[in-house]
Coordinates of C-alpha atoms and ligand atoms in Angstrom, one line a residue:
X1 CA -13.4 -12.7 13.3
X2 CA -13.6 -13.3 9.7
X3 CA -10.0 -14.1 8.0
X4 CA -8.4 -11.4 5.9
X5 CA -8.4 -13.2 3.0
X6 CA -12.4 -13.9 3.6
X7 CA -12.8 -10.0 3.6
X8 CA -10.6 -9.6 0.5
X9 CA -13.0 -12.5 -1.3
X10 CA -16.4 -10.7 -0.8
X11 CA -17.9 -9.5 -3.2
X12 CA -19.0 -6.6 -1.8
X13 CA -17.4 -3.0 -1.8
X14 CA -15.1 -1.9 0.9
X15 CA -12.2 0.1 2.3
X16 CA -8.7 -0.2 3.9
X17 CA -6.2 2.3 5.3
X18 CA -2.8 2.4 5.3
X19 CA -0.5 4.6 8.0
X20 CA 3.3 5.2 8.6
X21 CA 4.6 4.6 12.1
X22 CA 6.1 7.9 12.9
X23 CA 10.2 8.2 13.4
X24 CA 11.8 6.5 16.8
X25 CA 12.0 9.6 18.3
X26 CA 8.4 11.2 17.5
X27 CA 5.4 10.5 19.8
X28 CA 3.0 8.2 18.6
X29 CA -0.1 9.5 19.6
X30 CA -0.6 11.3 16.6
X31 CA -1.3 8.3 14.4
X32 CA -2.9 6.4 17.1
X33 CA -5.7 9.6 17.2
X34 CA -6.2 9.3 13.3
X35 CA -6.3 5.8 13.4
X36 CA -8.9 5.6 16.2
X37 CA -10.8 8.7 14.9
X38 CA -11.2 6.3 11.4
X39 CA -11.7 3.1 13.0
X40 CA -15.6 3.9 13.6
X41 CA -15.6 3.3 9.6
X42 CA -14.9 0.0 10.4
X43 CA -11.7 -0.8 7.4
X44 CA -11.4 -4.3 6.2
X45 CA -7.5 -3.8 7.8
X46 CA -5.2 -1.5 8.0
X47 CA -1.7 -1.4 7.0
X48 CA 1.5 -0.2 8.6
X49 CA 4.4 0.6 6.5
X50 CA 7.6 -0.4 7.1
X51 CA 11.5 1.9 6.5
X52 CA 13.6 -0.2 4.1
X53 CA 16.6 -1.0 5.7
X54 CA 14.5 -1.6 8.8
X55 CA 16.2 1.6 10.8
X56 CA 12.5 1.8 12.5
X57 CA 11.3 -1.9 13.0
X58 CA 10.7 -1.7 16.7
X59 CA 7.8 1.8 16.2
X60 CA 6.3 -0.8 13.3
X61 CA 6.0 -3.4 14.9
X62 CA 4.9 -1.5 18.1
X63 CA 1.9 0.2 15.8
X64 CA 0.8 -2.7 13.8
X65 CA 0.5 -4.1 17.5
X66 CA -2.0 -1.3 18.3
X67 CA -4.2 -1.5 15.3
X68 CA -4.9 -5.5 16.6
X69 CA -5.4 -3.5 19.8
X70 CA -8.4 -1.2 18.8
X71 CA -10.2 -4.5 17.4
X72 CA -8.8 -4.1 13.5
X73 CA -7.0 -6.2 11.5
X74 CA -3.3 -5.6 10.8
X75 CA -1.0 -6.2 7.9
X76 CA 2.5 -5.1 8.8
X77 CA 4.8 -4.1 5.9
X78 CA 7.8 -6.0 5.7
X79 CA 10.9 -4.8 3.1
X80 CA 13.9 -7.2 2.3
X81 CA 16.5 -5.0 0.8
X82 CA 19.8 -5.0 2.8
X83 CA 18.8 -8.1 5.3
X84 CA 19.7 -10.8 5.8
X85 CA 17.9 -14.0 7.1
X86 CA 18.3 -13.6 10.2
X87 CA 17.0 -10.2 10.9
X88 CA 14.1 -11.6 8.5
X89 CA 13.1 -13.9 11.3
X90 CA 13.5 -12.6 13.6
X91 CA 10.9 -9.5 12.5
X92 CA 8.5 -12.4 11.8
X93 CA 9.2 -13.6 15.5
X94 CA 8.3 -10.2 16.8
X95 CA 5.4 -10.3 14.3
X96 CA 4.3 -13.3 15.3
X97 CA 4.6 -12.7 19.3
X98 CA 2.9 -9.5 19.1
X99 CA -0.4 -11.7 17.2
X100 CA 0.2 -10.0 13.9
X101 CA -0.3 -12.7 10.9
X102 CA -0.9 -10.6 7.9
X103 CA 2.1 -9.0 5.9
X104 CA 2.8 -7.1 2.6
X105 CA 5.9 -8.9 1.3
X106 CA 8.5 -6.4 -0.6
X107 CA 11.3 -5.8 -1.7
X108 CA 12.3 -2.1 -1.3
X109 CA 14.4 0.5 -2.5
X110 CA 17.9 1.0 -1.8
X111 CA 18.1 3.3 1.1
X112 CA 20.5 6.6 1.4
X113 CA 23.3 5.4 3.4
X114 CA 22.7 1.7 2.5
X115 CA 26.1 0.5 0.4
X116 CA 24.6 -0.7 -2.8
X117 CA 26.9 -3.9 -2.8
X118 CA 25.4 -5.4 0.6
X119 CA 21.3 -4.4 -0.5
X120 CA 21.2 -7.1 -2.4
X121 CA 23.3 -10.3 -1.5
X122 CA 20.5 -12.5 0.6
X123 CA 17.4 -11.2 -1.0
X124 CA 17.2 -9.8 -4.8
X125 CA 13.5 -9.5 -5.0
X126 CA 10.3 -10.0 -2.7
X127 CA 9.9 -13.1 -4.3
X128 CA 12.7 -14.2 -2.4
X129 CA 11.3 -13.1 0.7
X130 CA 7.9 -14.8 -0.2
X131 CA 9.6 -17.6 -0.1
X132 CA 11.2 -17.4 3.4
X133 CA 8.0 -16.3 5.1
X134 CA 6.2 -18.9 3.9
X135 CA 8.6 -21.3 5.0
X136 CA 7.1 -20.9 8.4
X137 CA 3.1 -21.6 8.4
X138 CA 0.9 -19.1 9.3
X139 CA 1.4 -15.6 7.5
X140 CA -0.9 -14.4 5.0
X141 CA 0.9 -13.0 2.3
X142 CA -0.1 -9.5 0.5
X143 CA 2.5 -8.3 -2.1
X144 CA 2.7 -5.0 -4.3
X145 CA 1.4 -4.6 -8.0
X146 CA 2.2 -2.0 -10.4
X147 CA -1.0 -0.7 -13.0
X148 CA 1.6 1.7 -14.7
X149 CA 4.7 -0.6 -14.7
X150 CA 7.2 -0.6 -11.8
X151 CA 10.4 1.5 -13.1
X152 CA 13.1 -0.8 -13.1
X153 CA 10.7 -3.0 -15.5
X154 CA 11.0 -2.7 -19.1
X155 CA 7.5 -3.7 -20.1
X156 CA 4.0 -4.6 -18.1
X157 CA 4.6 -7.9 -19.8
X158 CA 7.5 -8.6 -17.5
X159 CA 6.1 -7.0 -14.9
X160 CA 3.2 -9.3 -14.9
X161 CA 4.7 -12.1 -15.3
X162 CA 6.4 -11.8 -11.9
X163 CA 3.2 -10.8 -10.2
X164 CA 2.3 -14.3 -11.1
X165 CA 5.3 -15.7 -10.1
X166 CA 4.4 -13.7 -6.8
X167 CA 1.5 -15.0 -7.0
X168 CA 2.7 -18.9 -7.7
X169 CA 5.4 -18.3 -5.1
X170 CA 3.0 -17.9 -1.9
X171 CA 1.1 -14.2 -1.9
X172 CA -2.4 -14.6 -1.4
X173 CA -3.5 -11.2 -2.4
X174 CA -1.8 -7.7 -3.7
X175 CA -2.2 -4.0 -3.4
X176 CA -1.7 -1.6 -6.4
X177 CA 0.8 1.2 -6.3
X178 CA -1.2 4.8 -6.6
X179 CA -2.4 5.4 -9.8
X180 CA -4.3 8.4 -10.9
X181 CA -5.6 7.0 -14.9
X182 CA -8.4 5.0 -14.0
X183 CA -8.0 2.9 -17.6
X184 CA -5.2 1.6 -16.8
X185 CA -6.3 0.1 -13.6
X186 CA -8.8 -1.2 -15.3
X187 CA -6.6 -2.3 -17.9
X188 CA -4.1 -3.7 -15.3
X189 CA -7.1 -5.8 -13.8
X190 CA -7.9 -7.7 -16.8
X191 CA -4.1 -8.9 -17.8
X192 CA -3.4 -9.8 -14.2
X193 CA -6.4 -11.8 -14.6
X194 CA -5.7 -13.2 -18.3
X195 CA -1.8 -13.7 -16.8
X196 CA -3.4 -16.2 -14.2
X197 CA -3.4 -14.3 -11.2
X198 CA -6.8 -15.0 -9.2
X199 CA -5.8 -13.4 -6.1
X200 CA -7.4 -10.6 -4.7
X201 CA -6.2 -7.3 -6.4
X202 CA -6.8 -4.2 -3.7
X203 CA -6.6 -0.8 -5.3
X204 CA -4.4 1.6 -3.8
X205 CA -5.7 5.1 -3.9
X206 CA -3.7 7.9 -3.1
X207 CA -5.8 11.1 -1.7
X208 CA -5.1 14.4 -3.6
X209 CA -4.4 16.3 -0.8
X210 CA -1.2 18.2 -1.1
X211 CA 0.0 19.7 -4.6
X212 CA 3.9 19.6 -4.2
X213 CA 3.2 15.7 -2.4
X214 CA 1.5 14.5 -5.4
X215 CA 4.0 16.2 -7.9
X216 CA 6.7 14.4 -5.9
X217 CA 5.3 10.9 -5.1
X218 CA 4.3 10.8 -9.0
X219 CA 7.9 11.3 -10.1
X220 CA 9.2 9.0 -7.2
X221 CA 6.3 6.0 -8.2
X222 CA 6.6 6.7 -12.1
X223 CA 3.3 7.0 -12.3
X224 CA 1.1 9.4 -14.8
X225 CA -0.6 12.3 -14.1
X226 CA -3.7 12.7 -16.1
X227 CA -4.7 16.2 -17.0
X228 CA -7.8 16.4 -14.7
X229 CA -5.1 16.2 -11.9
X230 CA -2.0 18.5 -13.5
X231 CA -5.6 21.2 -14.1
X232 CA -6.2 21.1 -10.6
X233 CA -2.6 21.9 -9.2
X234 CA -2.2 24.7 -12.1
X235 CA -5.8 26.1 -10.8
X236 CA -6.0 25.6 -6.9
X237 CA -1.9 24.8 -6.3
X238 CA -1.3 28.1 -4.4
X239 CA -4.4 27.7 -2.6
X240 CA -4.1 24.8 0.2
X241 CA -7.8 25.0 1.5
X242 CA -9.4 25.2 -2.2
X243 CA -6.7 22.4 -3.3
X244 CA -7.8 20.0 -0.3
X245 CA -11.5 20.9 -1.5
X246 CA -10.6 20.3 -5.0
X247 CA -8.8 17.5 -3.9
X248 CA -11.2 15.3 -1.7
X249 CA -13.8 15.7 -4.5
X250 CA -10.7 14.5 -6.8
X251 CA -10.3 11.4 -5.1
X252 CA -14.3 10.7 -4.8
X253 CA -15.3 11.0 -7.8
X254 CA -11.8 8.6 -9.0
X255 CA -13.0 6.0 -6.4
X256 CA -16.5 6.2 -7.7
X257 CA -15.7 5.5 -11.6
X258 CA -13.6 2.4 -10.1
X259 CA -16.7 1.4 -8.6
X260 CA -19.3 2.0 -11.5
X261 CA -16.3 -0.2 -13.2
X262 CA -16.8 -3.0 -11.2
X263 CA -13.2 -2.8 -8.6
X264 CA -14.3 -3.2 -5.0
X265 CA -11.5 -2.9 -2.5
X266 CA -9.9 0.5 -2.4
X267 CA -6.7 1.3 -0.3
X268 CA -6.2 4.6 1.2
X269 CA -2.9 6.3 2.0
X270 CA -4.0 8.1 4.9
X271 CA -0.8 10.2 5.2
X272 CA -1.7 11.5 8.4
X273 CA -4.8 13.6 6.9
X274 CA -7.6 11.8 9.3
X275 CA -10.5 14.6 8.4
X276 CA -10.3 14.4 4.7
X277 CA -9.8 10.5 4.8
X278 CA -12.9 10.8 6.6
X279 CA -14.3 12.9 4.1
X280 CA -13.5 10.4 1.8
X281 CA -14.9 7.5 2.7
X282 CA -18.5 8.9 3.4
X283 CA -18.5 11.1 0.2
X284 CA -17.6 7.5 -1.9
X285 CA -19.9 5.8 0.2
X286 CA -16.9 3.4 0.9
X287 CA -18.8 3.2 5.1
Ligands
FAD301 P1 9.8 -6.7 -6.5 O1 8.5 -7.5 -6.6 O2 11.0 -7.4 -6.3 O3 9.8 -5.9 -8.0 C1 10.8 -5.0 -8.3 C2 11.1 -5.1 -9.8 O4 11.7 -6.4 -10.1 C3 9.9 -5.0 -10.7 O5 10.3 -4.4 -11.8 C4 9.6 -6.5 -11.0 O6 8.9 -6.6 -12.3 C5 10.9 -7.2 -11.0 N1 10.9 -8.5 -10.4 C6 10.1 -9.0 -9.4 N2 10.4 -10.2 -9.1 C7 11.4 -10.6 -9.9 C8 12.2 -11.8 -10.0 N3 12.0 -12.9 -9.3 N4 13.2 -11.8 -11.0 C9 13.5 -10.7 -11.7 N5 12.8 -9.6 -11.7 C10 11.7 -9.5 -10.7 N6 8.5 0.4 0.3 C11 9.0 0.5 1.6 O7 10.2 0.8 1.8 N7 8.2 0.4 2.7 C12 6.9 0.1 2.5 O8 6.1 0.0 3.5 C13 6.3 0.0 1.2 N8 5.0 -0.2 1.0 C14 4.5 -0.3 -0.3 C15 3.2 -0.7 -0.5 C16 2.6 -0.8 -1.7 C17 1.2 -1.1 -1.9 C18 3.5 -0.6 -2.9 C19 2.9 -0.8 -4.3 C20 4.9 -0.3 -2.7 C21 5.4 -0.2 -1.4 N9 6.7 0.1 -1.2 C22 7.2 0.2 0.1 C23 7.6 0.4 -2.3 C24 8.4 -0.8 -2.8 O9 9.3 -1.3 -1.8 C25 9.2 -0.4 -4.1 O10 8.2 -0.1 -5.1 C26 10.2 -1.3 -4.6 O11 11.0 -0.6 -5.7 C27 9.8 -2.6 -5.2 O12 9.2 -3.5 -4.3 P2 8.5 -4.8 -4.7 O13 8.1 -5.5 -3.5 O14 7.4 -4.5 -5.7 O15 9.7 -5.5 -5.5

């Protein structure tokens, strides 16, 4: 099988999906159905997100195990905030046992119940926890990128100067957060590239699926919404079927004027909507 970081180096266009692992107590089958039901589109990988705090560990690595199952490539998530070294390894153990070598290094966010004082005493940033996974050989290392600026950062300056240090640090490739305003992608692209990043920059694209969802995950990312996008809410948002309609074309003809600007590795949240990701991919031409 060709290496992940191979895939990400082509030249040509393609795809990869991202799921969540559902809670301990849900049944799995669900995302196992989606995931096989989208498989026959053959995704570069496919991502499995990861609870900060790592309240869920066991279901992540347990689906990140399937996807390597099913014949796919996995990269399991993997969020610092509030552990320690210890529990670090041992994930990568478990990662490693259950033949998963790809994982998207982060930091994340404080989680309710977490005590704020103890979420950051062994690991500040991802960079951190770069550093400790690639203490041990074998991982390759995907980290997050921000187009619109991650909030705590004052400028895309700073922010870019620690995607290099990422970058420096051990991460052989990143995925952007979503991002609706296709100019700053663009735009995001090109200083990453003048700040000396080289690594492969996969674009995460967020399907428009759900008005009160996008409205929320905006505000939670910090990310714009262009007035294409705040048109379609006001005009279809009490309408669910004309919304996903409105929606899938949305995200289509976004993925296409991405193309026609020369990005070629798009990212889809899946978010447990199979069909339209479906719908998606063969409307964009990303099969
Ligand atoms: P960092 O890289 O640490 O960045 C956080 C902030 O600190 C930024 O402002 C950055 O500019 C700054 N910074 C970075 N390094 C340094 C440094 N060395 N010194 C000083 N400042 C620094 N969260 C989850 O809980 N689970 C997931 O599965 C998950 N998946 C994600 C997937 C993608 C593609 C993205 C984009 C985000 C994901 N997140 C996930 C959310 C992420 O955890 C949050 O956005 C979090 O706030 C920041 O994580 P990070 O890894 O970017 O942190």
């Amino acid at each position: 099988m060709m290496s992940l970081l191979d895939k990400l180096n082509q030249q040509n266009v393609s795809f990869s999906l991202e799921f969540s692992p559902p809670k301990k107590d849900m049944p799995v089958d669900t995302v196992y159905r989606a995931m096989e039901k989208l498989s026959v589109y053959r995704p570069s990988f496919v991502s499995i997100t990861y609870g900060a705090g790592g309240g869920n560990r066991e279901r992540a690595v347990e689906v990140a195990s399937h996807v390597g199952q099913i014949g796919l490539e996995a990269i399991a998530h993997l969020t610092c905030v509030g552990a320690d070294p210890g529990q670090i390894n041992s994930m990568l153990d478990a990662l490693e046992e259950n033949g998963i070598s790809n994982i998207l290094a982060l930091r994340g966010d404080v989680p309710q119940g977490m005590d704020k004082s103890t979420a950051f005493v062994y690991y500040r940033h991802a960079s951190d926890l770069i550093i400790d996974i690639k203490k041990r050989n074998g991982f390759t290392i995907g980290a997050a990128a921000y187009p619109e600026v991650h909030y705590e950062s004052d400028s895309l300056e700073d922010d870019l100067r620690y995607l290099k240090l990422k970058a420096d640090l051990g991460a052989d490739f990143f995925v952007t957060q979503l991002c609706f305003d296709v100019n700053a992608l663009f735009d995001f692209h090109e200083k990453a590239y003048k700040a000396g990043v080289s690594a492969p920059i996969v674009t995460g694209i967020m399907p428009v699926l759900d008005p009160k969802q996008i409205i929320r995950m905006t505000l939670l990312s910090a990310c714009s919404i262009p007035a294409s996008l705040s048109r379609l809410v006001s005009r279809y948002g009490e309408d669910a079927d004309a919304f996903k309609r409105a929606g899938i074309e949305y995200a289509v003809e976004e993925i296409n004027r991405l193309k026609e600007g020369g990005l070629r590795k798009f990212h889809l949240y899946v978010m447990n909507k199979a069909d339209e990701t479906a719908e998606i991919i063969k409307m964009s031409g990303l099969a």
